[in-house]
Amino acid sequence: MTALEERWRRVLAGKEEAERLAGRPRGSVCLVAVSKFHPASDIAALRGLGQLDFGENYMQEARAKQQELAALGIRWHAIGALQSNKAKDAAGRFHLLHTLGSESLARALARRLPDGAAQDVLIEVNIGEEPQKAGVVPADLPAFLERLLQEDLISEKETGLRLRGLMCLPPRCGEGEQARPWFARLRGIRDEMAQRFGMKLPELSMGMSGDYRQAIEEGATIIRVGTEIFGPRPIKPQQ
Ligand SMILES: *Cc1c(COP(=O)(O)O)cnc(C)c1O
């Protein structure tokens, strides 16, 4: 077994243990393998073992890997900051875009989406209200959602931008128990928004290498794990 396979299996086992501890069905949490800066060959190797979901932060790198690995049936997740002027590279090209945080991005994505196509999105919430982090702060979330709905930018319909839930990168992220209260808070906000707007918002994308177990216990449906699977990240993308 390669070191990569070993690490991946260890994360899968950790995920299953957390699912069990949380009383959640085995395999119900989606593991996104965060492959930024790691070579396409590592992605292909894991795909061969059955890993389906991969996450990338940078559009140029993501598009290159998507093209190179197009035959493998990978579900790609866009998890990095996305400028509105890159919306054309993202709209309709990802299984899920985790980082919708502004009306201008929503407008740009909607405009770039081919007729009849759909793009599933999550709203990124700046749960700790940290100035250096992206996302909508909790206090602004109701008004943000209201505007998106009013302008018909998001919906739960078959086509267009489909809002599936929320994502966060909390303070102390990756630090195990330190992150747990923030995960619980995101779940609470999701429940509130779902009720207030009569939407389902089933997905919660939270938890990474150092805290995915806690995230699962607090209700994550999607975890984004890089280092624990691929090892430390190279400084630059590897092709
Ligand atoms: C890089 C990244 C991850 C993965 O982080 P690890 O600590 O390597 O698991 C998860 N989420 C986002 C948004 C990231 O940018």
PDB file of C-alpha atoms and ligand atoms in Angstrom:
ATOM      1  CA  MET A   1       0.000   0.000   0.000  1.00  0.00           C
ATOM      2  CA  THR A   2       1.353   3.467  -0.849  1.00  0.00           C
ATOM      3  CA  ALA A   3       1.693   6.133   1.844  1.00  0.00           C
ATOM      4  CA  LEU A   4      -1.050   8.068   0.061  1.00  0.00           C
ATOM      5  CA  GLU A   5      -3.468   5.154   0.188  1.00  0.00           C
ATOM      6  CA  GLU A   6      -2.614   4.539   3.823  1.00  0.00           C
ATOM      7  CA  ARG A   7      -3.330   8.138   4.815  1.00  0.00           C
ATOM      8  CA  TRP A   8      -6.556   8.183   2.816  1.00  0.00           C
ATOM      9  CA  ARG A   9      -7.748   4.967   4.465  1.00  0.00           C
ATOM     10  CA  ARG A  10      -6.900   6.408   7.872  1.00  0.00           C
ATOM     11  CA  VAL A  11      -9.063   9.468   7.167  1.00  0.00           C
ATOM     12  CA  LEU A  12     -11.920   7.267   5.926  1.00  0.00           C
ATOM     13  CA  ALA A  13     -11.690   5.251   9.144  1.00  0.00           C
ATOM     14  CA  GLY A  14     -11.651   8.458  11.209  1.00  0.00           C
ATOM     15  CA  LYS A  15     -14.690   9.705   9.337  1.00  0.00           C
ATOM     16  CA  GLU A  16     -16.551   6.451   9.938  1.00  0.00           C
ATOM     17  CA  GLU A  17     -15.692   6.472  13.615  1.00  0.00           C
ATOM     18  CA  ALA A  18     -16.973  10.039  13.968  1.00  0.00           C
ATOM     19  CA  GLU A  19     -20.155   9.117  12.082  1.00  0.00           C
ATOM     20  CA  ARG A  20     -20.684   6.239  14.481  1.00  0.00           C
ATOM     21  CA  LEU A  21     -20.002   8.358  17.592  1.00  0.00           C
ATOM     22  CA  ALA A  22     -22.434  10.968  16.299  1.00  0.00           C
ATOM     23  CA  GLY A  23     -25.096   8.329  15.628  1.00  0.00           C
ATOM     24  CA  ARG A  24     -25.106   9.152  11.962  1.00  0.00           C
ATOM     25  CA  PRO A  25     -25.343   6.600   9.146  1.00  0.00           C
ATOM     26  CA  ARG A  26     -22.059   5.107   7.977  1.00  0.00           C
ATOM     27  CA  GLY A  27     -20.852   6.798   4.818  1.00  0.00           C
ATOM     28  CA  SER A  28     -23.346   9.656   5.124  1.00  0.00           C
ATOM     29  CA  VAL A  29     -20.687  12.373   5.325  1.00  0.00           C
ATOM     30  CA  CYS A  30     -19.050  13.365   2.040  1.00  0.00           C
ATOM     31  CA  LEU A  31     -15.249  13.422   2.136  1.00  0.00           C
ATOM     32  CA  VAL A  32     -13.803  16.058  -0.184  1.00  0.00           C
ATOM     33  CA  ALA A  33     -10.095  15.363  -0.734  1.00  0.00           C
ATOM     34  CA  VAL A  34      -8.491  18.811  -0.975  1.00  0.00           C
ATOM     35  CA  SER A  35      -5.846  18.419  -3.661  1.00  0.00           C
ATOM     36  CA  LYS A  36      -4.605  21.987  -4.168  1.00  0.00           C
ATOM     37  CA  PHE A  37      -0.903  22.086  -5.112  1.00  0.00           C
ATOM     38  CA  HIS A  38      -0.741  18.294  -5.280  1.00  0.00           C
ATOM     39  CA  PRO A  39      -0.141  16.634  -8.635  1.00  0.00           C
ATOM     40  CA  ALA A  40      -2.892  15.242 -10.847  1.00  0.00           C
ATOM     41  CA  SER A  41      -1.243  11.830 -10.520  1.00  0.00           C
ATOM     42  CA  ASP A  42      -2.132  11.732  -6.791  1.00  0.00           C
ATOM     43  CA  ILE A  43      -5.739  12.568  -7.646  1.00  0.00           C
ATOM     44  CA  ALA A  44      -5.844   9.844 -10.287  1.00  0.00           C
ATOM     45  CA  ALA A  45      -4.398   7.325  -7.817  1.00  0.00           C
ATOM     46  CA  LEU A  46      -7.058   8.082  -5.202  1.00  0.00           C
ATOM     47  CA  ARG A  47      -9.813   8.080  -7.810  1.00  0.00           C
ATOM     48  CA  GLY A  48      -8.661   4.586  -8.722  1.00  0.00           C
ATOM     49  CA  LEU A  49      -9.221   3.544  -5.112  1.00  0.00           C
ATOM     50  CA  GLY A  50     -12.753   4.929  -5.137  1.00  0.00           C
ATOM     51  CA  GLN A  51     -12.390   8.521  -3.902  1.00  0.00           C
ATOM     52  CA  LEU A  52     -14.971  10.533  -5.858  1.00  0.00           C
ATOM     53  CA  ASP A  53     -14.890  14.113  -4.527  1.00  0.00           C
ATOM     54  CA  PHE A  54     -11.917  16.464  -4.860  1.00  0.00           C
ATOM     55  CA  GLY A  55     -11.576  20.113  -3.828  1.00  0.00           C
ATOM     56  CA  GLU A  56      -9.466  22.811  -5.430  1.00  0.00           C
ATOM     57  CA  ASN A  57      -8.892  26.445  -4.394  1.00  0.00           C
ATOM     58  CA  TYR A  58      -7.458  28.080  -7.491  1.00  0.00           C
ATOM     59  CA  MET A  59      -9.421  28.259 -10.716  1.00  0.00           C
ATOM     60  CA  GLN A  60      -6.488  27.948 -13.087  1.00  0.00           C
ATOM     61  CA  GLU A  61      -5.123  24.888 -11.321  1.00  0.00           C
ATOM     62  CA  ALA A  62      -8.613  23.390 -11.025  1.00  0.00           C
ATOM     63  CA  ARG A  63      -9.395  23.840 -14.719  1.00  0.00           C
ATOM     64  CA  ALA A  64      -6.073  22.288 -15.761  1.00  0.00           C
ATOM     65  CA  LYS A  65      -6.702  19.233 -13.564  1.00  0.00           C
ATOM     66  CA  GLN A  66     -10.305  18.971 -14.734  1.00  0.00           C
ATOM     67  CA  GLN A  67      -9.113  18.810 -18.317  1.00  0.00           C
ATOM     68  CA  GLU A  68      -6.310  16.373 -17.636  1.00  0.00           C
ATOM     69  CA  LEU A  69      -8.534  14.039 -15.594  1.00  0.00           C
ATOM     70  CA  ALA A  70     -11.759  14.520 -17.546  1.00  0.00           C
ATOM     71  CA  ALA A  71     -12.191  10.799 -18.198  1.00  0.00           C
ATOM     72  CA  LEU A  72     -12.210   9.827 -14.503  1.00  0.00           C
ATOM     73  CA  GLY A  73     -15.722  11.005 -13.555  1.00  0.00           C
ATOM     74  CA  ILE A  74     -14.494  13.114 -10.649  1.00  0.00           C
ATOM     75  CA  ARG A  75     -16.843  15.386  -8.690  1.00  0.00           C
ATOM     76  CA  TRP A  76     -14.974  18.676  -8.408  1.00  0.00           C
ATOM     77  CA  HIS A  77     -15.565  21.127  -5.570  1.00  0.00           C
ATOM     78  CA  ALA A  78     -14.523  24.789  -5.731  1.00  0.00           C
ATOM     79  CA  ILE A  79     -13.511  25.716  -2.185  1.00  0.00           C
ATOM     80  CA  GLY A  80     -11.331  28.808  -2.617  1.00  0.00           C
ATOM     81  CA  ALA A  81     -12.026  32.523  -2.843  1.00  0.00           C
ATOM     82  CA  LEU A  82     -13.503  33.272  -6.233  1.00  0.00           C
ATOM     83  CA  GLN A  83     -13.332  36.657  -7.958  1.00  0.00           C
ATOM     84  CA  SER A  84     -16.394  37.653  -9.947  1.00  0.00           C
ATOM     85  CA  ASN A  85     -14.225  38.009 -13.044  1.00  0.00           C
ATOM     86  CA  LYS A  86     -13.378  34.277 -12.813  1.00  0.00           C
ATOM     87  CA  ALA A  87     -17.038  33.269 -12.637  1.00  0.00           C
ATOM     88  CA  LYS A  88     -16.996  32.018 -16.213  1.00  0.00           C
ATOM     89  CA  ASP A  89     -14.425  29.382 -15.261  1.00  0.00           C
ATOM     90  CA  ALA A  90     -16.571  28.152 -12.403  1.00  0.00           C
ATOM     91  CA  ALA A  91     -20.212  28.424 -13.474  1.00  0.00           C
ATOM     92  CA  GLY A  92     -21.584  25.002 -14.336  1.00  0.00           C
ATOM     93  CA  ARG A  93     -18.191  23.309 -14.008  1.00  0.00           C
ATOM     94  CA  PHE A  94     -18.242  22.139 -10.388  1.00  0.00           C
ATOM     95  CA  HIS A  95     -20.315  19.621  -8.512  1.00  0.00           C
ATOM     96  CA  LEU A  96     -20.476  22.222  -5.743  1.00  0.00           C
ATOM     97  CA  LEU A  97     -19.131  25.723  -5.217  1.00  0.00           C
ATOM     98  CA  HIS A  98     -18.562  26.258  -1.488  1.00  0.00           C
ATOM     99  CA  THR A  99     -17.691  29.950  -1.379  1.00  0.00           C
ATOM    100  CA  LEU A 100     -20.538  32.180  -2.511  1.00  0.00           C
ATOM    101  CA  GLY A 101     -20.105  35.331  -0.455  1.00  0.00           C
ATOM    102  CA  SER A 102     -21.295  38.316  -2.457  1.00  0.00           C
ATOM    103  CA  GLU A 103     -24.155  39.429  -4.648  1.00  0.00           C
ATOM    104  CA  SER A 104     -21.723  40.408  -7.391  1.00  0.00           C
ATOM    105  CA  LEU A 105     -20.369  36.861  -7.526  1.00  0.00           C
ATOM    106  CA  ALA A 106     -23.901  35.438  -7.552  1.00  0.00           C
ATOM    107  CA  ARG A 107     -24.815  37.748 -10.437  1.00  0.00           C
ATOM    108  CA  ALA A 108     -21.647  36.879 -12.360  1.00  0.00           C
ATOM    109  CA  LEU A 109     -22.202  33.138 -11.872  1.00  0.00           C
ATOM    110  CA  ALA A 110     -25.853  33.348 -12.899  1.00  0.00           C
ATOM    111  CA  ARG A 111     -24.938  35.331 -15.995  1.00  0.00           C
ATOM    112  CA  ARG A 112     -22.233  32.850 -17.026  1.00  0.00           C
ATOM    113  CA  LEU A 113     -24.335  29.763 -16.504  1.00  0.00           C
ATOM    114  CA  PRO A 114     -25.497  28.222 -19.800  1.00  0.00           C
ATOM    115  CA  ASP A 115     -29.284  28.182 -20.318  1.00  0.00           C
ATOM    116  CA  GLY A 116     -30.868  25.222 -18.606  1.00  0.00           C
ATOM    117  CA  ALA A 117     -27.726  24.414 -16.614  1.00  0.00           C
ATOM    118  CA  ALA A 118     -27.446  24.288 -12.825  1.00  0.00           C
ATOM    119  CA  GLN A 119     -24.693  25.149 -10.390  1.00  0.00           C
ATOM    120  CA  ASP A 120     -25.052  24.048  -6.788  1.00  0.00           C
ATOM    121  CA  VAL A 121     -23.636  26.523  -4.291  1.00  0.00           C
ATOM    122  CA  LEU A 122     -23.038  27.013  -0.586  1.00  0.00           C
ATOM    123  CA  ILE A 123     -22.893  30.394   1.096  1.00  0.00           C
ATOM    124  CA  GLU A 124     -19.614  30.921   2.929  1.00  0.00           C
ATOM    125  CA  VAL A 125     -20.273  32.304   6.388  1.00  0.00           C
ATOM    126  CA  ASN A 126     -17.565  34.274   8.194  1.00  0.00           C
ATOM    127  CA  ILE A 127     -18.655  32.614  11.386  1.00  0.00           C
ATOM    128  CA  GLY A 128     -16.021  34.235  13.624  1.00  0.00           C
ATOM    129  CA  GLU A 129     -16.466  37.674  12.018  1.00  0.00           C
ATOM    130  CA  GLU A 130     -12.739  37.775  11.254  1.00  0.00           C
ATOM    131  CA  PRO A 131     -11.730  40.731   9.067  1.00  0.00           C
ATOM    132  CA  GLN A 132      -9.125  38.730   7.132  1.00  0.00           C
ATOM    133  CA  LYS A 133     -11.611  35.999   6.187  1.00  0.00           C
ATOM    134  CA  ALA A 134     -14.080  35.834   3.355  1.00  0.00           C
ATOM    135  CA  GLY A 135     -17.769  35.165   3.704  1.00  0.00           C
ATOM    136  CA  VAL A 136     -20.948  36.777   4.957  1.00  0.00           C
ATOM    137  CA  VAL A 137     -21.023  37.600   8.666  1.00  0.00           C
ATOM    138  CA  PRO A 138     -23.932  35.973  10.497  1.00  0.00           C
ATOM    139  CA  ALA A 139     -25.723  39.263  11.168  1.00  0.00           C
ATOM    140  CA  ASP A 140     -25.810  40.046   7.427  1.00  0.00           C
ATOM    141  CA  LEU A 141     -26.936  36.610   6.330  1.00  0.00           C
ATOM    142  CA  PRO A 142     -30.725  37.139   6.416  1.00  0.00           C
ATOM    143  CA  ALA A 143     -30.535  40.328   4.338  1.00  0.00           C
ATOM    144  CA  PHE A 144     -28.040  38.693   1.946  1.00  0.00           C
ATOM    145  CA  LEU A 145     -30.334  35.725   1.392  1.00  0.00           C
ATOM    146  CA  GLU A 146     -33.336  37.963   0.995  1.00  0.00           C
ATOM    147  CA  ARG A 147     -31.652  39.975  -1.744  1.00  0.00           C
ATOM    148  CA  LEU A 148     -30.484  36.856  -3.595  1.00  0.00           C
ATOM    149  CA  LEU A 149     -33.998  35.441  -3.470  1.00  0.00           C
ATOM    150  CA  GLN A 150     -35.630  38.708  -4.459  1.00  0.00           C
ATOM    151  CA  GLU A 151     -33.374  39.075  -7.470  1.00  0.00           C
ATOM    152  CA  ASP A 152     -34.089  35.453  -8.316  1.00  0.00           C
ATOM    153  CA  LEU A 153     -30.362  34.712  -8.186  1.00  0.00           C
ATOM    154  CA  ILE A 154     -30.698  31.583  -6.089  1.00  0.00           C
ATOM    155  CA  SER A 155     -33.423  29.009  -5.705  1.00  0.00           C
ATOM    156  CA  GLU A 156     -34.045  25.356  -5.015  1.00  0.00           C
ATOM    157  CA  LYS A 157     -35.272  24.834  -8.590  1.00  0.00           C
ATOM    158  CA  GLU A 158     -33.855  22.502 -11.225  1.00  0.00           C
ATOM    159  CA  THR A 159     -31.715  25.081 -12.991  1.00  0.00           C
ATOM    160  CA  GLY A 160     -29.683  28.166 -12.157  1.00  0.00           C
ATOM    161  CA  LEU A 161     -27.793  28.692  -8.906  1.00  0.00           C
ATOM    162  CA  ARG A 162     -29.177  26.216  -6.417  1.00  0.00           C
ATOM    163  CA  LEU A 163     -28.510  26.989  -2.796  1.00  0.00           C
ATOM    164  CA  ARG A 164     -27.682  23.787  -0.927  1.00  0.00           C
ATOM    165  CA  GLY A 165     -26.425  25.059   2.429  1.00  0.00           C
ATOM    166  CA  LEU A 166     -23.597  26.801   4.268  1.00  0.00           C
ATOM    167  CA  MET A 167     -19.825  26.540   4.577  1.00  0.00           C
ATOM    168  CA  CYS A 168     -17.360  27.950   7.112  1.00  0.00           C
ATOM    169  CA  LEU A 169     -13.676  28.215   7.977  1.00  0.00           C
ATOM    170  CA  PRO A 170     -13.926  29.063  11.666  1.00  0.00           C
ATOM    171  CA  PRO A 171     -11.426  30.729  13.993  1.00  0.00           C
ATOM    172  CA  ARG A 172      -8.906  28.163  15.251  1.00  0.00           C
ATOM    173  CA  CYS A 173      -9.815  25.959  12.315  1.00  0.00           C
ATOM    174  CA  GLY A 174      -7.843  22.762  12.222  1.00  0.00           C
ATOM    175  CA  GLU A 175      -7.446  22.860  15.993  1.00  0.00           C
ATOM    176  CA  GLY A 176      -9.829  20.134  17.038  1.00  0.00           C
ATOM    177  CA  GLU A 177     -11.961  21.010  20.038  1.00  0.00           C
ATOM    178  CA  GLN A 178     -11.198  24.726  19.640  1.00  0.00           C
ATOM    179  CA  ALA A 179     -13.220  24.748  16.455  1.00  0.00           C
ATOM    180  CA  ARG A 180     -16.184  22.755  17.755  1.00  0.00           C
ATOM    181  CA  PRO A 181     -18.324  25.643  19.120  1.00  0.00           C
ATOM    182  CA  TRP A 182     -18.106  27.397  15.756  1.00  0.00           C
ATOM    183  CA  PHE A 183     -19.345  24.300  13.973  1.00  0.00           C
ATOM    184  CA  ALA A 184     -22.290  24.124  16.345  1.00  0.00           C
ATOM    185  CA  ARG A 185     -22.983  27.786  15.669  1.00  0.00           C
ATOM    186  CA  LEU A 186     -23.006  27.311  11.893  1.00  0.00           C
ATOM    187  CA  ARG A 187     -25.475  24.488  12.284  1.00  0.00           C
ATOM    188  CA  GLY A 188     -27.711  26.708  14.425  1.00  0.00           C
ATOM    189  CA  ILE A 189     -27.594  29.464  11.827  1.00  0.00           C
ATOM    190  CA  ARG A 190     -28.458  26.967   9.105  1.00  0.00           C
ATOM    191  CA  ASP A 191     -31.480  25.765  11.089  1.00  0.00           C
ATOM    192  CA  GLU A 192     -32.628  29.351  11.607  1.00  0.00           C
ATOM    193  CA  MET A 193     -32.246  30.316   7.945  1.00  0.00           C
ATOM    194  CA  ALA A 194     -33.939  27.142   6.751  1.00  0.00           C
ATOM    195  CA  GLN A 195     -36.947  27.905   8.898  1.00  0.00           C
ATOM    196  CA  ARG A 196     -37.044  31.610   8.161  1.00  0.00           C
ATOM    197  CA  PHE A 197     -36.863  31.179   4.387  1.00  0.00           C
ATOM    198  CA  GLY A 198     -38.645  27.855   4.110  1.00  0.00           C
ATOM    199  CA  MET A 199     -35.646  26.267   2.420  1.00  0.00           C
ATOM    200  CA  LYS A 200     -33.972  22.936   3.093  1.00  0.00           C
ATOM    201  CA  LEU A 201     -30.287  23.952   3.145  1.00  0.00           C
ATOM    202  CA  PRO A 202     -29.264  20.331   3.773  1.00  0.00           C
ATOM    203  CA  GLU A 203     -25.498  20.721   3.396  1.00  0.00           C
ATOM    204  CA  LEU A 204     -22.990  21.926   5.989  1.00  0.00           C
ATOM    205  CA  SER A 205     -19.409  22.056   4.671  1.00  0.00           C
ATOM    206  CA  MET A 206     -17.139  22.287   7.700  1.00  0.00           C
ATOM    207  CA  GLY A 207     -14.108  20.544   9.137  1.00  0.00           C
ATOM    208  CA  MET A 208     -10.609  19.976   7.759  1.00  0.00           C
ATOM    209  CA  SER A 209      -7.562  17.888   8.664  1.00  0.00           C
ATOM    210  CA  GLY A 210      -7.324  18.950  12.298  1.00  0.00           C
ATOM    211  CA  ASP A 211     -11.006  19.066  13.192  1.00  0.00           C
ATOM    212  CA  TYR A 212     -13.114  16.967  10.846  1.00  0.00           C
ATOM    213  CA  ARG A 213     -14.151  14.605  13.626  1.00  0.00           C
ATOM    214  CA  GLN A 214     -15.574  17.450  15.715  1.00  0.00           C
ATOM    215  CA  ALA A 215     -17.252  18.887  12.618  1.00  0.00           C
ATOM    216  CA  ILE A 216     -19.004  15.584  11.914  1.00  0.00           C
ATOM    217  CA  GLU A 217     -20.188  15.364  15.509  1.00  0.00           C
ATOM    218  CA  GLU A 218     -21.637  18.868  15.136  1.00  0.00           C
ATOM    219  CA  GLY A 219     -23.490  18.073  11.933  1.00  0.00           C
ATOM    220  CA  ALA A 220     -21.115  18.472   8.980  1.00  0.00           C
ATOM    221  CA  THR A 221     -22.405  16.745   5.848  1.00  0.00           C
ATOM    222  CA  ILE A 222     -19.249  17.588   3.877  1.00  0.00           C
ATOM    223  CA  ILE A 223     -15.690  17.662   5.241  1.00  0.00           C
ATOM    224  CA  ARG A 224     -12.726  19.125   3.334  1.00  0.00           C
ATOM    225  CA  VAL A 225      -9.495  17.300   4.136  1.00  0.00           C
ATOM    226  CA  GLY A 226      -6.146  18.010   2.488  1.00  0.00           C
ATOM    227  CA  THR A 227      -2.998  17.496   4.545  1.00  0.00           C
ATOM    228  CA  GLU A 228      -4.162  14.351   6.341  1.00  0.00           C
ATOM    229  CA  ILE A 229      -4.681  12.683   2.968  1.00  0.00           C
ATOM    230  CA  PHE A 230      -1.986  14.117   0.678  1.00  0.00           C
ATOM    231  CA  GLY A 231       0.640  15.077   3.245  1.00  0.00           C
ATOM    232  CA  PRO A 232       2.104  18.584   3.567  1.00  0.00           C
ATOM    233  CA  ARG A 233       1.402  20.870   0.635  1.00  0.00           C
ATOM    234  CA  PRO A 234       4.225  21.812  -1.731  1.00  0.00           C
ATOM    235  CA  ILE A 235       4.761  25.590  -1.948  1.00  0.00           C
ATOM    236  CA  LYS A 236       3.653  25.677  -5.576  1.00  0.00           C
ATOM    237  CA  PRO A 237       1.252  23.634  -7.693  1.00  0.00           C
ATOM    238  CA  GLN A 238       2.773  20.399  -9.054  1.00  0.00           C
ATOM    239  CA  GLN A 239       1.743  19.222 -12.492  1.00  0.00           C
TER     240      GLN A 239
HETATM  241  C1  LIG B   1      -6.782  24.013   2.027  1.00  0.00           C
HETATM  242  C2  LIG B   1      -8.173  23.991   2.542  1.00  0.00           C
HETATM  243  C3  LIG B   1      -8.672  22.884   3.267  1.00  0.00           C
HETATM  244  C4  LIG B   1      -7.835  21.680   3.643  1.00  0.00           C
HETATM  245  O1  LIG B   1      -6.991  22.007   4.709  1.00  0.00           O
HETATM  246  P1  LIG B   1      -6.109  20.873   5.436  1.00  0.00           P
HETATM  247  O2  LIG B   1      -5.779  21.468   6.750  1.00  0.00           O
HETATM  248  O3  LIG B   1      -4.919  20.648   4.573  1.00  0.00           O
HETATM  249  O4  LIG B   1      -6.947  19.667   5.565  1.00  0.00           O
HETATM  250  C5  LIG B   1      -9.999  22.913   3.637  1.00  0.00           C
HETATM  251  N1  LIG B   1     -10.800  23.959   3.346  1.00  0.00           N
HETATM  252  C6  LIG B   1     -10.356  25.036   2.674  1.00  0.00           C
HETATM  253  C7  LIG B   1     -11.293  26.140   2.377  1.00  0.00           C
HETATM  254  C8  LIG B   1      -9.032  25.081   2.264  1.00  0.00           C
HETATM  255  O5  LIG B   1      -8.585  26.175   1.613  1.00  0.00           O
END
